[in-house]
Amino acid sequence: MEQFDDKLHCVITLTRELALAQAKKADEEIAAGKYRGPLHGVPWGAKDLLDTAGIPTTYGAEPYRDRVPTADAAIVNVSVRRARS
């Protein structure tokens, strides 16, 4: 994503460090025998229209450029819960 974003402008907020930390945790869980299913460890992204706590969510609009929500959107919570079960 970093490699092509200058041309594609497809990412507003890239959370590289968070993704790497989550991947490392998934690897450790799988190695320890705590396998959560076929999507365990697969990265996913949320459209910039969904609130993600602590991560800038701009709705793709200039007035919200500096907006950082304090809570996740309901669908983000559901997706994370399903991924962890």
Backbone as XML, in Angstrom:
<?xml version="1.0"?>
<chain id="A" units="angstrom">
  <residue number="1" name="MET">
    <atom name="N" x="0.817" y="-1.176" z="0.000"/>
    <atom name="CA" x="0.000" y="0.000" z="0.000"/>
    <atom name="C" x="0.873" y="1.256" z="0.000"/>
  </residue>
  <residue number="2" name="GLU">
    <atom name="N" x="1.910" y="1.226" z="0.807"/>
    <atom name="CA" x="2.820" y="2.382" z="0.833"/>
    <atom name="C" x="3.458" y="2.597" z="-0.539"/>
  </residue>
  <residue number="3" name="GLN">
    <atom name="N" x="3.794" y="1.514" z="-1.181"/>
    <atom name="CA" x="4.499" y="1.581" z="-2.465"/>
    <atom name="C" x="3.673" y="2.267" z="-3.547"/>
  </residue>
  <residue number="4" name="PHE">
    <atom name="N" x="2.373" y="2.045" z="-3.569"/>
    <atom name="CA" x="1.543" y="2.539" z="-4.660"/>
    <atom name="C" x="0.640" y="3.717" z="-4.299"/>
  </residue>
  <residue number="5" name="ASP">
    <atom name="N" x="0.609" y="4.115" z="-3.025"/>
    <atom name="CA" x="-0.334" y="5.160" z="-2.633"/>
    <atom name="C" x="-0.050" y="6.508" z="-3.299"/>
  </residue>
  <residue number="6" name="ASP">
    <atom name="N" x="1.207" y="6.808" z="-3.608"/>
    <atom name="CA" x="1.504" y="8.073" z="-4.292"/>
    <atom name="C" x="0.771" y="8.181" z="-5.628"/>
  </residue>
  <residue number="7" name="LYS">
    <atom name="N" x="0.584" y="7.051" z="-6.282"/>
    <atom name="CA" x="-0.129" y="7.032" z="-7.560"/>
    <atom name="C" x="-1.626" y="6.823" z="-7.379"/>
  </residue>
  <residue number="8" name="LEU">
    <atom name="N" x="-1.993" y="5.906" z="-6.498"/>
    <atom name="CA" x="-3.390" y="5.505" z="-6.380"/>
    <atom name="C" x="-4.202" y="6.341" z="-5.390"/>
  </residue>
  <residue number="9" name="HIS">
    <atom name="N" x="-3.534" y="6.923" z="-4.409"/>
    <atom name="CA" x="-4.215" y="7.688" z="-3.359"/>
    <atom name="C" x="-5.375" y="6.881" z="-2.784"/>
  </residue>
  <residue number="10" name="CYS">
    <atom name="N" x="-5.071" y="5.660" z="-2.382"/>
    <atom name="CA" x="-6.111" y="4.734" z="-1.927"/>
    <atom name="C" x="-6.188" y="4.601" z="-0.410"/>
  </residue>
  <residue number="11" name="VAL">
    <atom name="N" x="-5.267" y="5.234" z="0.319"/>
    <atom name="CA" x="-5.249" y="5.108" z="1.770"/>
    <atom name="C" x="-5.181" y="6.498" z="2.383"/>
  </residue>
  <residue number="12" name="ILE">
    <atom name="N" x="-6.069" y="6.754" z="3.329"/>
    <atom name="CA" x="-6.019" y="8.032" z="4.039"/>
    <atom name="C" x="-5.137" y="7.893" z="5.267"/>
  </residue>
  <residue number="13" name="THR">
    <atom name="N" x="-5.375" y="6.836" z="6.053"/>
    <atom name="CA" x="-4.579" y="6.590" z="7.256"/>
    <atom name="C" x="-4.080" y="5.155" z="7.219"/>
  </residue>
  <residue number="14" name="LEU">
    <atom name="N" x="-2.786" y="5.000" z="7.062"/>
    <atom name="CA" x="-2.175" y="3.679" z="7.058"/>
    <atom name="C" x="-1.621" y="3.407" z="8.455"/>
  </residue>
  <residue number="15" name="THR">
    <atom name="N" x="-2.044" y="2.322" z="9.058"/>
    <atom name="CA" x="-1.603" y="1.982" z="10.417"/>
    <atom name="C" x="-0.612" y="0.823" z="10.353"/>
  </residue>
  <residue number="16" name="ARG">
    <atom name="N" x="0.525" y="1.079" z="9.754"/>
    <atom name="CA" x="1.541" y="0.052" z="9.523"/>
    <atom name="C" x="2.002" y="-0.620" z="10.813"/>
  </residue>
  <residue number="17" name="GLU">
    <atom name="N" x="2.343" y="0.198" z="11.822"/>
    <atom name="CA" x="2.856" y="-0.359" z="13.077"/>
    <atom name="C" x="1.801" y="-1.208" z="13.776"/>
  </residue>
  <residue number="18" name="LEU">
    <atom name="N" x="0.543" y="-0.744" z="13.763"/>
    <atom name="CA" x="-0.542" y="-1.521" z="14.360"/>
    <atom name="C" x="-0.715" y="-2.849" z="13.632"/>
  </residue>
  <residue number="19" name="ALA">
    <atom name="N" x="-0.683" y="-2.812" z="12.313"/>
    <atom name="CA" x="-0.837" y="-4.041" z="11.521"/>
    <atom name="C" x="0.285" y="-5.028" z="11.816"/>
  </residue>
  <residue number="20" name="LEU">
    <atom name="N" x="1.503" y="-4.539" z="11.912"/>
    <atom name="CA" x="2.636" y="-5.418" z="12.208"/>
    <atom name="C" x="2.526" y="-6.010" z="13.611"/>
  </residue>
  <residue number="21" name="ALA">
    <atom name="N" x="2.092" y="-5.208" z="14.580"/>
    <atom name="CA" x="1.923" y="-5.707" z="15.948"/>
    <atom name="C" x="0.823" y="-6.769" z="16.000"/>
  </residue>
  <residue number="22" name="GLN">
    <atom name="N" x="-0.271" y="-6.531" z="15.281"/>
    <atom name="CA" x="-1.362" y="-7.507" z="15.259"/>
    <atom name="C" x="-0.930" y="-8.799" z="14.558"/>
  </residue>
  <residue number="23" name="ALA">
    <atom name="N" x="-0.130" y="-8.675" z="13.502"/>
    <atom name="CA" x="0.364" y="-9.860" z="12.793"/>
    <atom name="C" x="1.279" y="-10.679" z="13.700"/>
  </residue>
  <residue number="24" name="LYS">
    <atom name="N" x="2.135" y="-9.991" z="14.435"/>
    <atom name="CA" x="3.038" y="-10.689" z="15.356"/>
    <atom name="C" x="2.242" y="-11.431" z="16.428"/>
  </residue>
  <residue number="25" name="LYS">
    <atom name="N" x="1.210" y="-10.769" z="16.968"/>
    <atom name="CA" x="0.372" y="-11.401" z="17.987"/>
    <atom name="C" x="-0.338" y="-12.621" z="17.406"/>
  </residue>
  <residue number="26" name="ALA">
    <atom name="N" x="-0.852" y="-12.506" z="16.185"/>
    <atom name="CA" x="-1.531" y="-13.635" z="15.544"/>
    <atom name="C" x="-0.565" y="-14.795" z="15.349"/>
  </residue>
  <residue number="27" name="ASP">
    <atom name="N" x="0.649" y="-14.506" z="14.899"/>
    <atom name="CA" x="1.660" y="-15.558" z="14.725"/>
    <atom name="C" x="1.938" y="-16.273" z="16.049"/>
  </residue>
  <residue number="28" name="GLU">
    <atom name="N" x="2.062" y="-15.495" z="17.127"/>
    <atom name="CA" x="2.339" y="-16.075" z="18.441"/>
    <atom name="C" x="1.170" y="-16.937" z="18.913"/>
  </residue>
  <residue number="29" name="GLU">
    <atom name="N" x="-0.063" y="-16.448" z="18.703"/>
    <atom name="CA" x="-1.239" y="-17.218" z="19.111"/>
    <atom name="C" x="-1.327" y="-18.532" z="18.336"/>
  </residue>
  <residue number="30" name="ILE">
    <atom name="N" x="-1.116" y="-18.468" z="17.033"/>
    <atom name="CA" x="-1.184" y="-19.678" z="16.210"/>
    <atom name="C" x="-0.103" y="-20.667" z="16.631"/>
  </residue>
  <residue number="31" name="ALA">
    <atom name="N" x="1.112" y="-20.164" z="16.868"/>
    <atom name="CA" x="2.221" y="-21.032" z="17.294"/>
    <atom name="C" x="1.933" y="-21.678" z="18.647"/>
  </residue>
  <residue number="32" name="ALA">
    <atom name="N" x="1.152" y="-20.969" z="19.494"/>
    <atom name="CA" x="0.822" y="-21.488" z="20.820"/>
    <atom name="C" x="-0.408" y="-22.396" z="20.788"/>
  </residue>
  <residue number="33" name="GLY">
    <atom name="N" x="-0.954" y="-22.631" z="19.597"/>
    <atom name="CA" x="-2.103" y="-23.519" z="19.463"/>
    <atom name="C" x="-3.454" y="-22.847" z="19.606"/>
  </residue>
  <residue number="34" name="LYS">
    <atom name="N" x="-3.480" y="-21.523" z="19.686"/>
    <atom name="CA" x="-4.744" y="-20.794" z="19.804"/>
    <atom name="C" x="-5.147" y="-20.293" z="18.416"/>
  </residue>
  <residue number="35" name="TYR">
    <atom name="N" x="-5.587" y="-21.218" z="17.581"/>
    <atom name="CA" x="-5.983" y="-20.915" z="16.206"/>
    <atom name="C" x="-7.452" y="-20.538" z="16.188"/>
  </residue>
  <residue number="36" name="ARG">
    <atom name="N" x="-7.784" y="-19.376" z="15.652"/>
    <atom name="CA" x="-9.152" y="-18.861" z="15.690"/>
    <atom name="C" x="-9.927" y="-19.094" z="14.403"/>
  </residue>
  <residue number="37" name="GLY">
    <atom name="N" x="-9.338" y="-19.781" z="13.450"/>
    <atom name="CA" x="-10.047" y="-20.061" z="12.208"/>
    <atom name="C" x="-9.288" y="-19.581" z="10.985"/>
  </residue>
  <residue number="38" name="PRO">
    <atom name="N" x="-9.851" y="-19.820" z="9.798"/>
    <atom name="CA" x="-9.122" y="-19.553" z="8.554"/>
    <atom name="C" x="-8.777" y="-18.083" z="8.297"/>
  </residue>
  <residue number="39" name="LEU">
    <atom name="N" x="-9.426" y="-17.157" z="8.976"/>
    <atom name="CA" x="-9.103" y="-15.738" z="8.783"/>
    <atom name="C" x="-8.181" y="-15.186" z="9.872"/>
  </residue>
  <residue number="40" name="HIS">
    <atom name="N" x="-7.762" y="-16.061" z="10.784"/>
    <atom name="CA" x="-6.881" y="-15.622" z="11.869"/>
    <atom name="C" x="-5.564" y="-15.106" z="11.287"/>
  </residue>
  <residue number="41" name="GLY">
    <atom name="N" x="-5.266" y="-13.860" z="11.567"/>
    <atom name="CA" x="-4.024" y="-13.258" z="11.097"/>
    <atom name="C" x="-4.130" y="-12.563" z="9.758"/>
  </residue>
  <residue number="42" name="VAL">
    <atom name="N" x="-5.272" y="-12.661" z="9.101"/>
    <atom name="CA" x="-5.442" y="-11.989" z="7.809"/>
    <atom name="C" x="-5.741" y="-10.515" z="8.072"/>
  </residue>
  <residue number="43" name="PRO">
    <atom name="N" x="-4.944" y="-9.608" z="7.540"/>
    <atom name="CA" x="-5.196" y="-8.178" z="7.778"/>
    <atom name="C" x="-6.460" y="-7.713" z="7.059"/>
  </residue>
  <residue number="44" name="TRP">
    <atom name="N" x="-7.095" y="-6.719" z="7.624"/>
    <atom name="CA" x="-8.267" y="-6.133" z="6.993"/>
    <atom name="C" x="-8.231" y="-4.627" z="7.208"/>
  </residue>
  <residue number="45" name="GLY">
    <atom name="N" x="-8.945" y="-3.928" z="6.400"/>
    <atom name="CA" x="-9.005" y="-2.477" z="6.516"/>
    <atom name="C" x="-10.447" y="-2.020" z="6.554"/>
  </residue>
  <residue number="46" name="ALA">
    <atom name="N" x="-10.658" y="-0.898" z="7.191"/>
    <atom name="CA" x="-11.995" y="-0.312" z="7.268"/>
    <atom name="C" x="-12.037" y="0.945" z="6.412"/>
  </residue>
  <residue number="47" name="LYS">
    <atom name="N" x="-13.106" y="1.096" z="5.679"/>
    <atom name="CA" x="-13.300" y="2.305" z="4.870"/>
    <atom name="C" x="-13.280" y="3.509" z="5.792"/>
  </residue>
  <residue number="48" name="ASP">
    <atom name="N" x="-12.823" y="4.625" z="5.288"/>
    <atom name="CA" x="-12.687" y="5.841" z="6.081"/>
    <atom name="C" x="-14.041" y="6.453" z="6.455"/>
  </residue>
  <residue number="49" name="LEU">
    <atom name="N" x="-15.094" y="5.715" z="6.304"/>
    <atom name="CA" x="-16.422" y="6.159" z="6.730"/>
    <atom name="C" x="-16.828" y="5.496" z="8.038"/>
  </residue>
  <residue number="50" name="LEU">
    <atom name="N" x="-16.003" y="4.568" z="8.525"/>
    <atom name="CA" x="-16.296" y="3.833" z="9.755"/>
    <atom name="C" x="-15.382" y="4.314" z="10.879"/>
  </residue>
  <residue number="51" name="ASP">
    <atom name="N" x="-15.964" y="4.709" z="11.985"/>
    <atom name="CA" x="-15.157" y="5.158" z="13.119"/>
    <atom name="C" x="-14.281" y="4.028" z="13.642"/>
  </residue>
  <residue number="52" name="THR">
    <atom name="N" x="-13.031" y="4.371" z="13.883"/>
    <atom name="CA" x="-12.062" y="3.452" z="14.466"/>
    <atom name="C" x="-11.367" y="4.203" z="15.603"/>
  </residue>
  <residue number="53" name="ALA">
    <atom name="N" x="-11.593" y="3.757" z="16.822"/>
    <atom name="CA" x="-11.109" y="4.460" z="18.006"/>
    <atom name="C" x="-9.606" y="4.717" z="17.948"/>
  </residue>
  <residue number="54" name="GLY">
    <atom name="N" x="-9.235" y="5.961" z="18.154"/>
    <atom name="CA" x="-7.827" y="6.326" z="18.216"/>
    <atom name="C" x="-7.128" y="6.455" z="16.875"/>
  </residue>
  <residue number="55" name="ILE">
    <atom name="N" x="-7.863" y="6.234" z="15.788"/>
    <atom name="CA" x="-7.282" y="6.317" z="14.441"/>
    <atom name="C" x="-8.055" y="7.370" z="13.654"/>
  </residue>
  <residue number="56" name="PRO">
    <atom name="N" x="-7.365" y="8.311" z="13.014"/>
    <atom name="CA" x="-8.087" y="9.339" z="12.264"/>
    <atom name="C" x="-9.130" y="8.749" z="11.314"/>
  </residue>
  <residue number="57" name="THR">
    <atom name="N" x="-10.340" y="9.296" z="11.399"/>
    <atom name="CA" x="-11.442" y="8.895" z="10.528"/>
    <atom name="C" x="-12.006" y="10.181" z="9.948"/>
  </residue>
  <residue number="58" name="THR">
    <atom name="N" x="-11.766" y="10.398" z="8.675"/>
    <atom name="CA" x="-12.057" y="11.708" z="8.068"/>
    <atom name="C" x="-13.298" y="11.752" z="7.202"/>
  </residue>
  <residue number="59" name="TYR">
    <atom name="N" x="-13.927" y="10.625" z="6.954"/>
    <atom name="CA" x="-15.070" y="10.543" z="6.039"/>
    <atom name="C" x="-14.684" y="11.040" z="4.647"/>
  </residue>
  <residue number="60" name="GLY">
    <atom name="N" x="-13.387" y="11.151" z="4.382"/>
    <atom name="CA" x="-12.918" y="11.634" z="3.093"/>
    <atom name="C" x="-13.250" y="13.093" z="2.851"/>
  </residue>
  <residue number="61" name="ALA">
    <atom name="N" x="-13.472" y="13.849" z="3.919"/>
    <atom name="CA" x="-13.900" y="15.240" z="3.792"/>
    <atom name="C" x="-12.969" y="16.168" z="4.569"/>
  </residue>
  <residue number="62" name="GLU">
    <atom name="N" x="-12.610" y="17.251" z="3.961"/>
    <atom name="CA" x="-11.681" y="18.226" z="4.553"/>
    <atom name="C" x="-12.090" y="18.703" z="5.953"/>
  </residue>
  <residue number="63" name="PRO">
    <atom name="N" x="-13.354" y="18.992" z="6.216"/>
    <atom name="CA" x="-13.698" y="19.475" z="7.563"/>
    <atom name="C" x="-13.378" y="18.481" z="8.674"/>
  </residue>
  <residue number="64" name="TYR">
    <atom name="N" x="-13.220" y="17.195" z="8.333"/>
    <atom name="CA" x="-12.962" y="16.160" z="9.334"/>
    <atom name="C" x="-11.511" y="15.677" z="9.314"/>
  </residue>
  <residue number="65" name="ARG">
    <atom name="N" x="-10.640" y="16.431" z="8.673"/>
    <atom name="CA" x="-9.245" y="16.020" z="8.488"/>
    <atom name="C" x="-8.571" y="15.601" z="9.796"/>
  </residue>
  <residue number="66" name="ASP">
    <atom name="N" x="-8.846" y="16.296" z="10.883"/>
    <atom name="CA" x="-8.174" y="16.027" z="12.157"/>
    <atom name="C" x="-9.049" y="15.262" z="13.150"/>
  </residue>
  <residue number="67" name="ARG">
    <atom name="N" x="-10.118" y="14.660" z="12.692"/>
    <atom name="CA" x="-11.056" y="13.960" z="13.571"/>
    <atom name="C" x="-10.506" y="12.591" z="13.972"/>
  </residue>
  <residue number="68" name="VAL">
    <atom name="N" x="-10.471" y="12.337" z="15.273"/>
    <atom name="CA" x="-10.040" y="11.034" z="15.801"/>
    <atom name="C" x="-11.115" y="10.563" z="16.774"/>
  </residue>
  <residue number="69" name="PRO">
    <atom name="N" x="-11.920" y="9.578" z="16.376"/>
    <atom name="CA" x="-13.000" y="9.114" z="17.247"/>
    <atom name="C" x="-12.478" y="8.399" z="18.493"/>
  </residue>
  <residue number="70" name="THR">
    <atom name="N" x="-13.302" y="8.395" z="19.525"/>
    <atom name="CA" x="-12.925" y="7.733" z="20.779"/>
    <atom name="C" x="-13.503" y="6.328" z="20.886"/>
  </residue>
  <residue number="71" name="ALA">
    <atom name="N" x="-14.399" y="5.975" z="19.962"/>
    <atom name="CA" x="-15.017" y="4.641" z="19.993"/>
    <atom name="C" x="-15.109" y="4.093" z="18.575"/>
  </residue>
  <residue number="72" name="ASP">
    <atom name="N" x="-15.127" y="2.774" z="18.469"/>
    <atom name="CA" x="-15.295" y="2.116" z="17.178"/>
    <atom name="C" x="-16.756" y="2.154" z="16.748"/>
  </residue>
  <residue number="73" name="ALA">
    <atom name="N" x="-16.984" y="2.179" z="15.450"/>
    <atom name="CA" x="-18.331" y="2.004" z="14.919"/>
    <atom name="C" x="-18.809" y="0.596" z="15.275"/>
  </residue>
  <residue number="74" name="ALA">
    <atom name="N" x="-20.107" y="0.422" z="15.373"/>
    <atom name="CA" x="-20.662" y="-0.884" z="15.746"/>
    <atom name="C" x="-20.169" y="-1.990" z="14.814"/>
  </residue>
  <residue number="75" name="ILE">
    <atom name="N" x="-20.116" y="-1.739" z="13.528"/>
    <atom name="CA" x="-19.690" y="-2.775" z="12.576"/>
    <atom name="C" x="-18.213" y="-3.131" z="12.763"/>
  </residue>
  <residue number="76" name="VAL">
    <atom name="N" x="-17.404" y="-2.177" z="13.166"/>
    <atom name="CA" x="-15.996" y="-2.476" z="13.445"/>
    <atom name="C" x="-15.916" y="-3.401" z="14.654"/>
  </residue>
  <residue number="77" name="ASN">
    <atom name="N" x="-16.706" y="-3.123" z="15.681"/>
    <atom name="CA" x="-16.737" y="-4.000" z="16.869"/>
    <atom name="C" x="-17.189" y="-5.403" z="16.501"/>
  </residue>
  <residue number="78" name="VAL">
    <atom name="N" x="-18.219" y="-5.523" z="15.698"/>
    <atom name="CA" x="-18.721" y="-6.837" z="15.291"/>
    <atom name="C" x="-17.657" y="-7.589" z="14.501"/>
  </residue>
  <residue number="79" name="SER">
    <atom name="N" x="-17.002" y="-6.907" z="13.571"/>
    <atom name="CA" x="-15.967" y="-7.546" z="12.754"/>
    <atom name="C" x="-14.810" y="-8.027" z="13.609"/>
  </residue>
  <residue number="80" name="VAL">
    <atom name="N" x="-14.380" y="-7.213" z="14.554"/>
    <atom name="CA" x="-13.267" y="-7.585" z="15.422"/>
    <atom name="C" x="-13.671" y="-8.745" z="16.313"/>
  </residue>
  <residue number="81" name="ARG">
    <atom name="N" x="-14.872" y="-8.712" z="16.865"/>
    <atom name="CA" x="-15.337" y="-9.808" z="17.711"/>
    <atom name="C" x="-15.393" y="-11.115" z="16.946"/>
  </residue>
  <residue number="82" name="ARG">
    <atom name="N" x="-15.902" y="-11.081" z="15.722"/>
    <atom name="CA" x="-15.982" y="-12.304" z="14.915"/>
    <atom name="C" x="-14.593" y="-12.834" z="14.594"/>
  </residue>
  <residue number="83" name="ALA">
    <atom name="N" x="-13.684" y="-11.936" z="14.306"/>
    <atom name="CA" x="-12.323" y="-12.354" z="13.958"/>
    <atom name="C" x="-11.629" y="-12.996" z="15.156"/>
  </residue>
  <residue number="84" name="ARG">
    <atom name="N" x="-11.988" y="-12.571" z="16.346"/>
    <atom name="CA" x="-11.338" y="-13.078" z="17.549"/>
    <atom name="C" x="-11.997" y="-14.335" z="18.096"/>
  </residue>
  <residue number="85" name="SER">
    <atom name="N" x="-13.141" y="-14.713" z="17.562"/>
    <atom name="CA" x="-13.829" y="-15.894" z="18.123"/>
    <atom name="C" x="-13.466" y="-17.155" z="17.363"/>
  </residue>
</chain>
